[in-house]
Amino acid sequence: MKKISVIGLLTFISLIFFNSCYYDKADVVYPAVTCDTTTVRLSVELENIMAASCYSCHSGTADLGGGIVLTDYATIKDYADFGILMSCLIQDGSTSAMPKGGAKLSDCEINKFSAWVNRGAPQN
């Protein structure tokens, strides 16, 4: 009987000891992913996105893209001002979804374009 009590006591103490060592900080291990849209610039952030996703069809040397060249500011600004740029990117069905044949841009990338357009599509 005494042996069972000692084993039970040791088991109880062991459970308390090991349970107290548990460390769970999800916010430290997996920090929140943020999308900074406060200082989006056409010449930096958006240019990089377009180089990766648009220029294979919409550059001056590409034969695809329906003759739409997105390498000059005036054209990009026109498409932004008329809502065509965002319509293509968010793929709302009123225009051709872009990038054609490719994966839709990430929410963060679309949010960067949206922030830039909402600021008046500056030439920056």
PDB file of C-alpha atoms in Angstrom:
ATOM      1  CA  MET A   1       0.000   0.000   0.000  1.00  0.00           C
ATOM      2  CA  LYS A   2       2.833   2.364   0.890  1.00  0.00           C
ATOM      3  CA  LYS A   3       4.552   1.509  -2.418  1.00  0.00           C
ATOM      4  CA  ILE A   4       1.433   2.545  -4.377  1.00  0.00           C
ATOM      5  CA  SER A   5       1.252   5.862  -2.492  1.00  0.00           C
ATOM      6  CA  VAL A   6       4.913   6.629  -3.225  1.00  0.00           C
ATOM      7  CA  ILE A   7       4.463   5.795  -6.926  1.00  0.00           C
ATOM      8  CA  GLY A   8       1.320   7.931  -7.068  1.00  0.00           C
ATOM      9  CA  LEU A   9       3.079  10.841  -5.362  1.00  0.00           C
ATOM     10  CA  LEU A  10       6.068  10.602  -7.744  1.00  0.00           C
ATOM     11  CA  THR A  11       3.733  10.461 -10.742  1.00  0.00           C
ATOM     12  CA  PHE A  12       1.833  13.520  -9.517  1.00  0.00           C
ATOM     13  CA  ILE A  13       5.041  15.504  -8.924  1.00  0.00           C
ATOM     14  CA  SER A  14       6.374  14.458 -12.350  1.00  0.00           C
ATOM     15  CA  LEU A  15       3.182  15.624 -14.062  1.00  0.00           C
ATOM     16  CA  ILE A  16       3.364  18.999 -12.350  1.00  0.00           C
ATOM     17  CA  PHE A  17       7.052  19.357 -13.225  1.00  0.00           C
ATOM     18  CA  PHE A  18       6.644  18.504 -16.921  1.00  0.00           C
ATOM     19  CA  ASN A  19       3.466  20.533 -17.270  1.00  0.00           C
ATOM     20  CA  SER A  20       5.210  23.620 -15.922  1.00  0.00           C
ATOM     21  CA  CYS A  21       7.836  23.388 -18.678  1.00  0.00           C
ATOM     22  CA  TYR A  22       5.266  23.915 -21.424  1.00  0.00           C
ATOM     23  CA  TYR A  23       6.010  27.026 -23.490  1.00  0.00           C
ATOM     24  CA  ASP A  24       3.543  28.213 -26.090  1.00  0.00           C
ATOM     25  CA  LYS A  25       4.002  31.646 -27.584  1.00  0.00           C
ATOM     26  CA  ALA A  26       2.397  31.501 -31.020  1.00  0.00           C
ATOM     27  CA  ASP A  27       2.865  35.218 -31.542  1.00  0.00           C
ATOM     28  CA  VAL A  28       6.618  34.825 -31.068  1.00  0.00           C
ATOM     29  CA  VAL A  29       6.938  31.651 -33.120  1.00  0.00           C
ATOM     30  CA  TYR A  30       4.580  32.786 -35.864  1.00  0.00           C
ATOM     31  CA  PRO A  31       4.555  36.571 -36.064  1.00  0.00           C
ATOM     32  CA  ALA A  32       1.679  38.166 -37.914  1.00  0.00           C
ATOM     33  CA  VAL A  33       2.295  38.800 -41.585  1.00  0.00           C
ATOM     34  CA  THR A  34       1.871  42.455 -42.385  1.00  0.00           C
ATOM     35  CA  CYS A  35       1.369  44.251 -45.655  1.00  0.00           C
ATOM     36  CA  ASP A  36       2.733  47.776 -45.598  1.00  0.00           C
ATOM     37  CA  THR A  37       0.774  50.007 -47.960  1.00  0.00           C
ATOM     38  CA  THR A  38       1.731  53.329 -46.382  1.00  0.00           C
ATOM     39  CA  THR A  39       4.586  54.209 -48.729  1.00  0.00           C
ATOM     40  CA  VAL A  40       3.866  52.316 -51.940  1.00  0.00           C
ATOM     41  CA  ARG A  41       5.850  53.672 -54.889  1.00  0.00           C
ATOM     42  CA  LEU A  42       5.339  52.871 -58.538  1.00  0.00           C
ATOM     43  CA  SER A  43       9.077  52.910 -59.209  1.00  0.00           C
ATOM     44  CA  VAL A  44       9.868  50.383 -56.471  1.00  0.00           C
ATOM     45  CA  GLU A  45       7.178  48.080 -55.077  1.00  0.00           C
ATOM     46  CA  LEU A  46       4.772  48.147 -58.011  1.00  0.00           C
ATOM     47  CA  GLU A  47       7.537  48.022 -60.608  1.00  0.00           C
ATOM     48  CA  ASN A  48       8.853  44.816 -59.000  1.00  0.00           C
ATOM     49  CA  ILE A  49       5.395  43.226 -59.016  1.00  0.00           C
ATOM     50  CA  MET A  50       4.809  44.212 -62.655  1.00  0.00           C
ATOM     51  CA  ALA A  51       8.234  42.935 -63.702  1.00  0.00           C
ATOM     52  CA  ALA A  52       7.412  39.556 -62.179  1.00  0.00           C
ATOM     53  CA  SER A  53       3.776  39.302 -63.295  1.00  0.00           C
ATOM     54  CA  CYS A  54       3.000  41.675 -66.192  1.00  0.00           C
ATOM     55  CA  TYR A  55       5.975  42.520 -68.373  1.00  0.00           C
ATOM     56  CA  SER A  56       6.238  39.126 -70.057  1.00  0.00           C
ATOM     57  CA  CYS A  57       3.146  40.216 -72.035  1.00  0.00           C
ATOM     58  CA  HIS A  58       2.867  43.976 -71.455  1.00  0.00           C
ATOM     59  CA  SER A  59       6.324  45.349 -72.248  1.00  0.00           C
ATOM     60  CA  GLY A  60       7.538  47.102 -75.370  1.00  0.00           C
ATOM     61  CA  THR A  61       9.234  43.937 -76.599  1.00  0.00           C
ATOM     62  CA  ALA A  62       6.367  41.510 -75.934  1.00  0.00           C
ATOM     63  CA  ASP A  63       4.073  40.399 -78.746  1.00  0.00           C
ATOM     64  CA  LEU A  64       1.290  39.418 -76.358  1.00  0.00           C
ATOM     65  CA  GLY A  65      -0.899  41.664 -74.236  1.00  0.00           C
ATOM     66  CA  GLY A  66      -3.163  43.122 -76.905  1.00  0.00           C
ATOM     67  CA  GLY A  67      -0.799  45.990 -77.602  1.00  0.00           C
ATOM     68  CA  ILE A  68      -1.098  47.289 -74.036  1.00  0.00           C
ATOM     69  CA  VAL A  69       2.353  48.358 -72.894  1.00  0.00           C
ATOM     70  CA  LEU A  70       2.643  48.938 -69.155  1.00  0.00           C
ATOM     71  CA  THR A  71       6.205  50.196 -69.069  1.00  0.00           C
ATOM     72  CA  ASP A  72       5.380  53.904 -69.257  1.00  0.00           C
ATOM     73  CA  TYR A  73       3.718  55.963 -66.550  1.00  0.00           C
ATOM     74  CA  ALA A  74       1.098  57.622 -68.779  1.00  0.00           C
ATOM     75  CA  THR A  75      -0.436  54.303 -69.824  1.00  0.00           C
ATOM     76  CA  ILE A  76      -0.424  52.882 -66.301  1.00  0.00           C
ATOM     77  CA  LYS A  77      -1.979  56.099 -64.972  1.00  0.00           C
ATOM     78  CA  ASP A  78      -4.743  55.997 -67.607  1.00  0.00           C
ATOM     79  CA  TYR A  79      -5.634  52.405 -66.728  1.00  0.00           C
ATOM     80  CA  ALA A  80      -5.559  53.288 -63.024  1.00  0.00           C
ATOM     81  CA  ASP A  81      -7.733  56.397 -63.474  1.00  0.00           C
ATOM     82  CA  PHE A  82     -10.391  54.545 -65.474  1.00  0.00           C
ATOM     83  CA  GLY A  83     -10.525  51.664 -62.964  1.00  0.00           C
ATOM     84  CA  ILE A  84      -9.354  49.115 -65.491  1.00  0.00           C
ATOM     85  CA  LEU A  85      -6.122  48.335 -63.655  1.00  0.00           C
ATOM     86  CA  MET A  86      -7.817  47.403 -60.381  1.00  0.00           C
ATOM     87  CA  SER A  87     -10.635  45.579 -62.168  1.00  0.00           C
ATOM     88  CA  CYS A  88      -8.094  43.352 -63.918  1.00  0.00           C
ATOM     89  CA  LEU A  89      -6.146  42.708 -60.734  1.00  0.00           C
ATOM     90  CA  ILE A  90      -9.069  41.940 -58.434  1.00  0.00           C
ATOM     91  CA  GLN A  91     -10.633  39.871 -61.232  1.00  0.00           C
ATOM     92  CA  ASP A  92     -14.178  41.168 -60.764  1.00  0.00           C
ATOM     93  CA  GLY A  93     -15.380  39.877 -64.135  1.00  0.00           C
ATOM     94  CA  SER A  94     -15.872  43.244 -65.840  1.00  0.00           C
ATOM     95  CA  THR A  95     -12.468  43.010 -67.569  1.00  0.00           C
ATOM     96  CA  SER A  96      -9.994  40.274 -68.414  1.00  0.00           C
ATOM     97  CA  ALA A  97      -8.463  38.751 -65.309  1.00  0.00           C
ATOM     98  CA  MET A  98      -4.755  39.434 -65.020  1.00  0.00           C
ATOM     99  CA  PRO A  99      -2.198  38.050 -65.093  1.00  0.00           C
ATOM    100  CA  LYS A 100      -3.708  35.987 -67.893  1.00  0.00           C
ATOM    101  CA  GLY A 101      -2.869  32.322 -67.497  1.00  0.00           C
ATOM    102  CA  GLY A 102      -1.036  33.003 -64.241  1.00  0.00           C
ATOM    103  CA  ALA A 103      -1.844  32.962 -60.578  1.00  0.00           C
ATOM    104  CA  LYS A 104      -3.820  35.884 -59.200  1.00  0.00           C
ATOM    105  CA  LEU A 105      -1.675  38.422 -57.378  1.00  0.00           C
ATOM    106  CA  SER A 106      -1.575  38.045 -53.609  1.00  0.00           C
ATOM    107  CA  ASP A 107      -3.941  40.121 -51.481  1.00  0.00           C
ATOM    108  CA  CYS A 108      -0.956  42.159 -50.309  1.00  0.00           C
ATOM    109  CA  GLU A 109       0.142  42.927 -53.876  1.00  0.00           C
ATOM    110  CA  ILE A 110      -3.402  43.933 -54.851  1.00  0.00           C
ATOM    111  CA  ASN A 111      -3.647  46.101 -51.722  1.00  0.00           C
ATOM    112  CA  LYS A 112      -0.423  47.871 -52.730  1.00  0.00           C
ATOM    113  CA  PHE A 113      -1.847  48.705 -56.161  1.00  0.00           C
ATOM    114  CA  SER A 114      -5.103  49.817 -54.563  1.00  0.00           C
ATOM    115  CA  ALA A 115      -3.309  52.104 -52.093  1.00  0.00           C
ATOM    116  CA  TRP A 116      -1.291  53.665 -54.927  1.00  0.00           C
ATOM    117  CA  VAL A 117      -4.416  54.214 -57.062  1.00  0.00           C
ATOM    118  CA  ASN A 118      -6.319  55.673 -54.087  1.00  0.00           C
ATOM    119  CA  ARG A 119      -3.507  58.205 -53.609  1.00  0.00           C
ATOM    120  CA  GLY A 120      -4.075  59.437 -57.153  1.00  0.00           C
ATOM    121  CA  ALA A 121      -1.594  57.102 -58.886  1.00  0.00           C
ATOM    122  CA  PRO A 122       1.395  59.430 -58.378  1.00  0.00           C
ATOM    123  CA  GLN A 123       4.488  59.208 -60.545  1.00  0.00           C
ATOM    124  CA  ASN A 124       6.828  58.182 -57.758  1.00  0.00           C
TER     125      ASN A 124
END
